[in-house]
Coordinates of C-alpha atoms in Angstrom, one line a residue:
M1213 CA 92.7 126.8 49.4
S1214 CA 94.7 124.4 51.6
Y1215 CA 93.9 121.7 49.7
S1216 CA 96.2 119.4 48.1
T1217 CA 94.3 119.3 44.3
A1218 CA 95.7 121.0 41.6
A1219 CA 92.8 123.6 40.1
L1220 CA 91.0 121.9 37.3
A1221 CA 89.6 123.4 33.7
R1222 CA 86.4 124.0 34.6
P1223 CA 83.2 122.2 33.0
V1224 CA 80.9 124.7 34.1
T1225 CA 81.0 128.4 33.8
L1226 CA 79.1 131.7 34.5
D1227 CA 77.5 131.7 31.2
D1228 CA 76.3 128.6 31.7
V1229 CA 74.5 129.3 35.1
R1230 CA 72.8 132.1 33.0
G1231 CA 71.7 130.6 30.6
A1232 CA 70.4 128.4 32.4
Q1233 CA 68.8 130.7 34.7
K1234 CA 67.1 132.0 31.4
M1235 CA 65.8 128.2 30.7
L1236 CA 64.2 128.2 34.5
S1237 CA 62.8 131.5 34.1
G1238 CA 59.2 130.4 34.4
V1239 CA 60.0 126.9 35.3
A1240 CA 61.8 126.9 39.3
R1241 CA 60.5 129.9 41.8
V1242 CA 62.7 132.1 42.8
T1243 CA 62.9 131.1 46.3
A1244 CA 62.8 133.7 49.0
M1245 CA 65.4 135.0 51.5
E1246 CA 64.3 134.8 54.7
G1247 CA 65.8 136.5 57.7
S1248 CA 67.0 134.8 61.0
R1249 CA 66.8 136.7 64.1
H1250 CA 68.4 134.0 66.5
L1251 CA 70.8 133.2 64.1
S1252 CA 72.2 136.4 64.0
Q1253 CA 72.4 137.3 67.5
L1254 CA 74.3 133.9 67.4
V1255 CA 76.8 134.8 64.5
G1256 CA 77.3 138.2 65.5
A1257 CA 75.7 139.4 62.0
P1258 CA 72.9 139.2 60.1
V1259 CA 72.2 135.3 58.9
H1260 CA 69.4 135.0 55.9
F1261 CA 68.0 131.7 55.0
K1262 CA 67.4 130.9 51.3
C1263 CA 64.8 128.2 50.7
E1264 CA 64.7 126.0 48.5
N1265 CA 62.8 124.0 50.9
L1266 CA 59.9 126.2 49.2
Q1267 CA 61.2 125.4 45.5
R1268 CA 58.4 122.9 43.4
T1269 CA 59.4 119.6 44.2
G1270 CA 60.0 120.8 47.4
S1271 CA 63.8 121.0 46.5
F1272 CA 66.7 122.7 44.3
K1273 CA 66.5 119.0 42.0
L1274 CA 64.4 120.8 39.7
R1275 CA 66.6 123.6 38.8
G1276 CA 69.5 121.1 37.3
A1277 CA 66.7 118.0 36.2
Y1278 CA 65.0 120.5 34.4
V1279 CA 68.0 121.8 32.6
R1280 CA 69.6 118.6 31.8
I1281 CA 66.2 116.7 30.3
A1282 CA 66.2 120.0 28.2
G1283 CA 69.6 120.0 26.5
L1284 CA 68.9 116.1 25.3
L1285 CA 68.7 116.3 21.1
P1286 CA 65.2 115.4 20.7
E1287 CA 66.3 111.4 19.8
Q1288 CA 67.2 111.3 23.3
R1289 CA 63.9 112.7 24.4
A1290 CA 61.9 110.4 22.2
A1291 CA 64.2 107.5 23.7
G1292 CA 63.3 109.1 27.4
V1293 CA 65.1 109.1 30.5
V1294 CA 65.3 107.1 33.7
A1295 CA 66.7 108.1 37.0
A1296 CA 67.7 106.6 40.6
S1297 CA 66.5 108.4 43.8
A1298 CA 65.3 108.3 46.9
G1299 CA 63.2 110.9 47.1
N1300 CA 64.4 114.3 46.3
H1301 CA 66.1 114.0 42.6
A1302 CA 63.1 111.6 41.9
Q1303 CA 60.9 114.6 41.8
G1304 CA 62.9 116.4 40.0
V1305 CA 62.9 114.3 37.0
A1306 CA 59.9 114.0 37.5
L1307 CA 58.0 117.3 37.1
A1308 CA 61.1 118.5 34.6
S1309 CA 60.0 115.1 32.3
S1310 CA 56.7 115.8 32.4
L1311 CA 57.1 119.8 31.5
L1312 CA 59.5 119.2 28.7
G1313 CA 56.6 116.2 27.3
V1314 CA 60.0 113.5 28.1
R1315 CA 59.3 109.5 29.5
A1316 CA 60.4 109.0 32.7
T1317 CA 60.8 105.8 34.4
V1318 CA 62.5 106.9 37.9
F1319 CA 64.2 103.3 40.2
M1320 CA 63.4 103.7 44.0
P1321 CA 64.5 101.9 46.9
K1322 CA 62.2 99.3 47.7
G1323 CA 62.4 101.6 51.4
A1324 CA 61.7 104.7 50.8
P1325 CA 59.0 106.5 52.3
L1326 CA 55.7 106.5 50.8
P1327 CA 55.2 110.1 50.4
K1328 CA 57.9 110.3 48.4
I1329 CA 57.0 107.9 46.3
S1330 CA 53.2 109.2 45.9
A1331 CA 54.5 112.6 44.7
T1332 CA 57.0 111.3 42.4
R1333 CA 53.7 109.1 40.5
E1334 CA 51.6 112.8 40.7
Y1335 CA 54.9 114.5 38.4
G1336 CA 53.7 112.3 35.8
A1337 CA 57.0 109.4 36.0
E1338 CA 57.0 105.7 35.7
V1339 CA 58.3 104.7 39.2
R1340 CA 59.9 101.2 39.9
L1341 CA 61.0 99.7 43.7
H1342 CA 63.9 97.9 43.8
G1343 CA 66.5 97.2 46.0
Q1344 CA 67.1 98.1 49.1
V1345 CA 69.7 100.5 49.1
V1346 CA 70.3 104.0 46.5
D1347 CA 73.3 101.8 45.5
E1348 CA 71.0 99.0 44.0
T1349 CA 68.7 101.7 42.8
L1350 CA 71.5 103.1 40.7
A1351 CA 72.8 99.5 39.4
A1352 CA 68.9 99.1 38.6
A1353 CA 68.4 101.9 36.6
Q1354 CA 71.9 102.2 34.9
E1355 CA 70.6 98.2 34.1
Y1356 CA 67.9 100.1 32.3
A1357 CA 69.3 102.6 30.4
E1358 CA 71.5 100.4 28.4
R1359 CA 68.9 97.7 27.7
T1360 CA 66.4 100.4 26.8
G1361 CA 68.0 103.2 25.6
A1362 CA 66.8 106.0 28.1
V1363 CA 69.2 108.6 28.8
F1364 CA 70.2 108.3 32.8
I1365 CA 70.0 111.4 34.5
H1366 CA 73.0 112.2 37.5
P1367 CA 71.6 113.6 40.5
F1368 CA 74.3 116.0 40.4
D1369 CA 77.3 113.8 38.7
H1370 CA 76.8 116.6 34.9
P1371 CA 77.4 120.2 34.0
D1372 CA 74.2 120.9 32.9
V1373 CA 72.9 119.8 36.3
I1374 CA 75.6 121.9 38.2
A1375 CA 75.0 125.3 36.1
G1376 CA 71.1 124.9 36.7
Q1377 CA 71.8 124.1 40.5
G1378 CA 74.1 127.3 40.1
T1379 CA 70.6 129.6 39.7
V1380 CA 70.6 129.6 43.1
G1381 CA 73.8 131.3 43.5
L1382 CA 73.3 134.2 40.8
E1383 CA 69.8 134.3 42.8
I1384 CA 71.2 134.9 46.4
L1385 CA 73.6 137.9 44.8
E1386 CA 70.4 139.2 43.6
Q1387 CA 68.6 139.0 46.7
C1388 CA 71.7 139.3 49.5
P1389 CA 74.3 142.3 47.3
E1390 CA 76.7 142.5 50.8
V1391 CA 76.4 138.9 51.2
R1392 CA 79.4 137.4 52.7
T1393 CA 79.8 133.6 53.4
V1394 CA 77.5 131.1 51.6
V1395 CA 76.6 127.8 53.5
V1396 CA 75.5 124.9 51.7
G1397 CA 75.0 121.1 52.1
I1398 CA 77.2 118.9 50.2
G1399 CA 76.2 115.0 49.5
G1400 CA 78.0 114.6 45.4
G1401 CA 78.4 118.0 45.1
G1402 CA 76.6 118.9 42.2
L1403 CA 74.3 122.0 44.4
V1404 CA 77.6 123.2 46.0
A1405 CA 79.3 123.3 42.6
G1406 CA 77.0 125.3 40.6
I1407 CA 76.5 127.9 43.7
A1408 CA 80.6 128.3 43.4
V1409 CA 80.6 128.6 39.5
A1410 CA 78.6 131.5 39.9
V1411 CA 78.9 133.0 43.5
K1412 CA 83.1 133.1 42.8
A1413 CA 83.1 134.3 39.0
L1414 CA 81.1 137.5 40.3
R1415 CA 82.5 137.9 43.9
P1416 CA 85.6 136.1 44.4
D1417 CA 85.6 137.6 47.6
V1418 CA 82.9 135.8 48.9
R1419 CA 83.9 132.9 51.4
I1420 CA 81.8 129.2 50.5
V1421 CA 81.7 127.1 52.9
G1422 CA 80.4 123.7 52.2
V1423 CA 78.7 121.4 55.4
Q1424 CA 78.5 117.6 54.8
A1425 CA 77.2 114.5 57.9
E1426 CA 80.2 113.4 60.3
G1427 CA 79.0 109.9 59.1
A1428 CA 78.5 110.2 55.3
A1429 CA 81.5 113.0 54.9
A1430 CA 83.2 112.0 51.4
Y1431 CA 84.9 115.3 50.8
P1432 CA 87.3 115.9 53.3
P1433 CA 89.2 112.8 52.8
S1434 CA 88.5 113.4 49.4
L1435 CA 90.6 116.7 49.1
A1436 CA 92.9 115.5 50.8
A1437 CA 93.9 113.2 48.7
G1438 CA 94.0 114.6 45.7
R1439 CA 91.1 112.8 44.4
P1440 CA 87.3 111.0 44.8
V1441 CA 87.4 108.7 47.6
A1442 CA 84.8 106.5 48.7
V1443 CA 83.2 106.3 52.3
E1444 CA 82.0 103.0 53.5
N1445 CA 78.9 102.9 54.9
P1446 CA 77.8 106.3 54.9
A1447 CA 75.5 106.6 57.6
T1448 CA 73.3 110.0 58.4
M1449 CA 69.2 111.0 59.2
A1450 CA 70.2 113.5 56.6
D1451 CA 69.7 111.5 53.2
G1452 CA 69.4 114.1 51.0
I1453 CA 73.5 114.2 51.8
K1454 CA 74.2 110.5 52.4
V1455 CA 76.3 110.0 49.0
G1456 CA 79.2 107.5 49.7
R1457 CA 81.8 110.1 47.1
P1458 CA 81.9 112.8 45.4
G1459 CA 81.1 113.4 41.8
D1460 CA 84.1 113.6 39.0
V1461 CA 83.1 117.0 37.4
P1462 CA 81.8 118.3 40.8
F1463 CA 85.3 117.8 42.7
G1464 CA 87.2 119.1 40.6
I1465 CA 85.1 122.7 41.0
V1466 CA 84.8 122.0 45.0
G1467 CA 88.6 121.3 45.3
E1468 CA 89.0 124.4 43.4
L1469 CA 86.4 127.3 44.3
V1470 CA 84.8 125.8 47.5
D1471 CA 86.8 128.0 51.0
E1472 CA 86.2 124.7 53.3
V1473 CA 84.3 122.1 54.2
R1474 CA 83.2 121.4 57.6
T1475 CA 80.9 118.3 59.4
V1476 CA 78.5 118.3 61.7
S1477 CA 77.0 116.2 64.4
E1478 CA 73.8 114.0 64.1
D1479 CA 72.5 116.0 67.4
A1480 CA 73.9 119.2 65.8
L1481 CA 71.3 118.2 62.5
S1482 CA 68.5 117.2 64.5
T1483 CA 68.8 120.8 66.3
A1484 CA 69.3 122.8 63.1
L1485 CA 65.9 120.8 61.6
L1486 CA 63.7 121.7 64.8
L1487 CA 65.4 125.3 65.4
C1488 CA 64.1 125.8 61.9
L1489 CA 60.5 124.7 63.1
E1490 CA 60.4 126.6 65.9
R1491 CA 61.8 130.1 65.6
A1492 CA 61.8 130.2 61.2
K1493 CA 58.5 128.1 60.4
L1494 CA 60.2 126.4 57.5
V1495 CA 59.8 122.7 57.4
V1496 CA 63.3 121.5 56.4
E1497 CA 64.6 117.9 56.0
P1498 CA 67.9 117.0 57.7
A1499 CA 70.3 117.3 54.7
G1500 CA 68.4 120.9 54.2
A1501 CA 69.6 122.2 57.6
S1502 CA 72.7 121.0 57.7
P1503 CA 74.4 124.5 57.2
V1504 CA 71.8 125.7 60.5
A1505 CA 73.9 122.7 62.0
A1506 CA 77.2 123.7 61.4
L1507 CA 76.0 127.6 62.1
L1508 CA 75.0 126.6 65.7
S1509 CA 78.3 124.6 65.8
D1510 CA 80.4 127.3 65.7
P1511 CA 78.5 130.7 65.2
G1512 CA 81.9 132.8 65.6
A1513 CA 83.6 130.8 62.6
F1514 CA 81.5 133.1 60.3
E1515 CA 81.8 136.1 58.5
G1516 CA 78.2 138.1 57.5
P1517 CA 76.1 138.3 56.3
V1518 CA 75.3 134.9 55.5
V1519 CA 73.9 132.7 53.3
A1520 CA 72.2 129.0 54.3
V1521 CA 70.6 127.4 52.0
L1522 CA 68.2 125.4 52.7
S1523 CA 68.0 123.1 50.5
G1524 CA 64.5 120.8 50.5
G1525 CA 61.8 120.4 52.7
N1526 CA 61.4 116.9 52.1
V1527 CA 61.1 114.5 55.2
D1528 CA 59.1 112.0 55.3
P1529 CA 56.2 112.2 58.6
V1530 CA 58.0 109.7 60.4
L1531 CA 61.6 110.8 61.1
M1532 CA 60.3 113.7 61.5
Q1533 CA 58.5 112.8 65.0
G1534 CA 62.7 111.0 65.8
V1535 CA 64.4 114.2 64.5
L1536 CA 62.0 115.9 66.6
R1537 CA 62.5 113.9 69.6
H1538 CA 66.9 113.7 69.2
G1539 CA 67.1 117.6 68.8
M1540 CA 65.0 118.3 71.9
A1541 CA 67.0 115.8 73.7
A1542 CA 69.8 117.2 72.2
Q1543 CA 68.3 120.1 73.5
G1544 CA 68.1 118.8 77.1
R1545 CA 64.2 119.2 76.6
Y1546 CA 63.4 115.6 75.8
L1547 CA 64.8 112.7 78.5
A1548 CA 63.8 108.9 79.0
V1549 CA 64.5 107.7 82.0
R1550 CA 63.6 103.4 83.0
L1551 CA 64.0 102.9 87.2
R1552 CA 62.2 100.2 89.1
L1553 CA 59.5 100.6 92.1
T1554 CA 57.8 98.0 94.0
D1555 CA 54.6 96.4 92.4
R1556 CA 52.1 97.3 94.3
P1557 CA 49.0 99.8 94.3
G1558 CA 49.4 103.4 94.3
A1559 CA 53.6 102.9 93.5
L1560 CA 52.6 104.3 90.0
A1561 CA 50.8 107.5 91.0
T1562 CA 53.2 107.9 93.4
L1563 CA 55.8 108.2 91.4
L1564 CA 54.4 110.6 89.1
G1565 CA 53.8 113.1 92.1
V1566 CA 57.4 113.0 92.6
L1567 CA 58.0 113.8 89.0
S1568 CA 54.9 116.2 89.2
V1569 CA 56.7 118.3 92.0
V1570 CA 59.3 119.2 89.7
D1571 CA 57.5 120.5 87.0
A1572 CA 58.2 117.5 84.6
N1573 CA 55.7 116.7 81.7
V1574 CA 55.6 112.6 81.3
L1575 CA 54.6 112.1 77.1
D1576 CA 54.3 108.6 77.5
V1577 CA 54.5 105.6 80.7
S1578 CA 55.3 102.0 80.1
H1579 CA 55.1 99.9 82.8
V1580 CA 56.1 95.9 82.4
R1581 CA 55.2 93.8 85.9
T1582 CA 56.1 90.4 84.2
D1583 CA 59.2 90.3 82.9
P1584 CA 62.2 87.4 83.7
R1585 CA 64.5 90.5 84.7
L1586 CA 62.3 91.6 87.7
G1587 CA 61.9 89.9 91.5
L1588 CA 58.5 89.0 92.3
T1589 CA 57.0 92.5 93.7
E1590 CA 59.2 94.4 91.3
A1591 CA 58.0 96.5 88.3
E1592 CA 59.8 98.2 85.4
V1593 CA 58.6 101.6 84.4
E1594 CA 60.3 103.4 81.0
L1595 CA 59.2 107.1 81.8
H1596 CA 59.7 109.8 78.4
L1597 CA 59.9 113.2 80.2
E1598 CA 59.0 116.7 78.6
T1599 CA 61.9 118.9 79.9
K1600 CA 62.9 122.6 80.4
G1601 CA 66.5 122.3 79.3
P1602 CA 69.6 119.9 81.0
E1603 CA 69.4 122.2 84.1
H1604 CA 66.2 120.7 84.5
C1605 CA 66.8 117.0 83.6
A1606 CA 69.3 117.0 86.3
E1607 CA 66.7 118.3 88.6
V1608 CA 64.0 115.6 87.3
G1609 CA 66.8 112.9 88.0
R1610 CA 67.8 114.0 91.5
A1611 CA 64.7 113.9 92.6
L1612 CA 64.0 110.8 91.7
R1613 CA 67.0 109.3 93.6
E1614 CA 66.4 111.7 96.4
A1615 CA 62.8 110.1 96.7
G1616 CA 64.7 106.3 96.4
Y1617 CA 63.8 105.0 93.2
P1618 CA 67.1 103.3 91.1
V1619 CA 67.4 104.8 88.3
I1620 CA 68.6 101.9 85.5
G1621 CA 68.6 103.7 82.7

């Protein structure tokens, strides 16, 4: 690697990951490996999905949470555990604690999606809503741990958690022994670190590529600096990898064993999620789709066979609607326009007739007649259209202009 960080003595070994695999037998599913013909054609080599979105609780998080809690001393178990999460880690801790007979308290942000709050409660945890962002929730959980003696279960910054996540790597090698590249989304770094420990120990020739969202990419500057560096106000739709600072434990492993960290745009994330849904029939959250986004953004950069880890599928339905719209717009399949027309009977019907001629499907119409910005005889219309690609979008725009409609947005 070219990163300016010294190789550290690894706190997690292949034996640790193998021990975690035995511990998880009968607890975590050996998730499916599915081929992607579309991505294989783009990359020019076989591409497979490791479907952790089909894991119990909908993500890989159960693996690390179970191994961490199972390793507690009896007196620690008796004190209970506490965690902070907006979703996937919360559900992983809740189910793991329930299976092990340990009392769990999970702090979640007040704005966490209702399906994730409900699922965490149904898995057996006591849910406490605190703060508007995860940092505030995390502080509340740590204060609770200090006050009550409950053991804080970190989502990624602990060797036992990393060992549990590393079992994904062992399964990849068993299911796709010819793999040449593994692509993994990175938040705090627990998953990619665990996979790298397992895969590099058995197949040092396999390339490990991490992927971060551009608006929450803490690893590139941290690896350049040789130490974890915090990113101010991380922002991305991929909440599963929206972490402002790498974990201390995974950082050392990533610096030593991960070959490359790439970043992807929000457009690429939404397009990847749409591809997973349409082509693979898989529901994947934006963080889980980040490896697919990397493949779509630069398909020639990956030696195959490639395994892309779909790390989770817990996507809020409201967010899914917005992301799908975003993905369709990025592909030129969704167009929103605002224009003005003369406010007279039949004007809207005439406009819709123009769109009908160019075969644009109208999804939604907003018609405003009274607004201080409008003249006495003007109306403003906002149209949401389903289109067939960038060329069709351009054709729609030309048709509107040629019909005399001034497009204002």
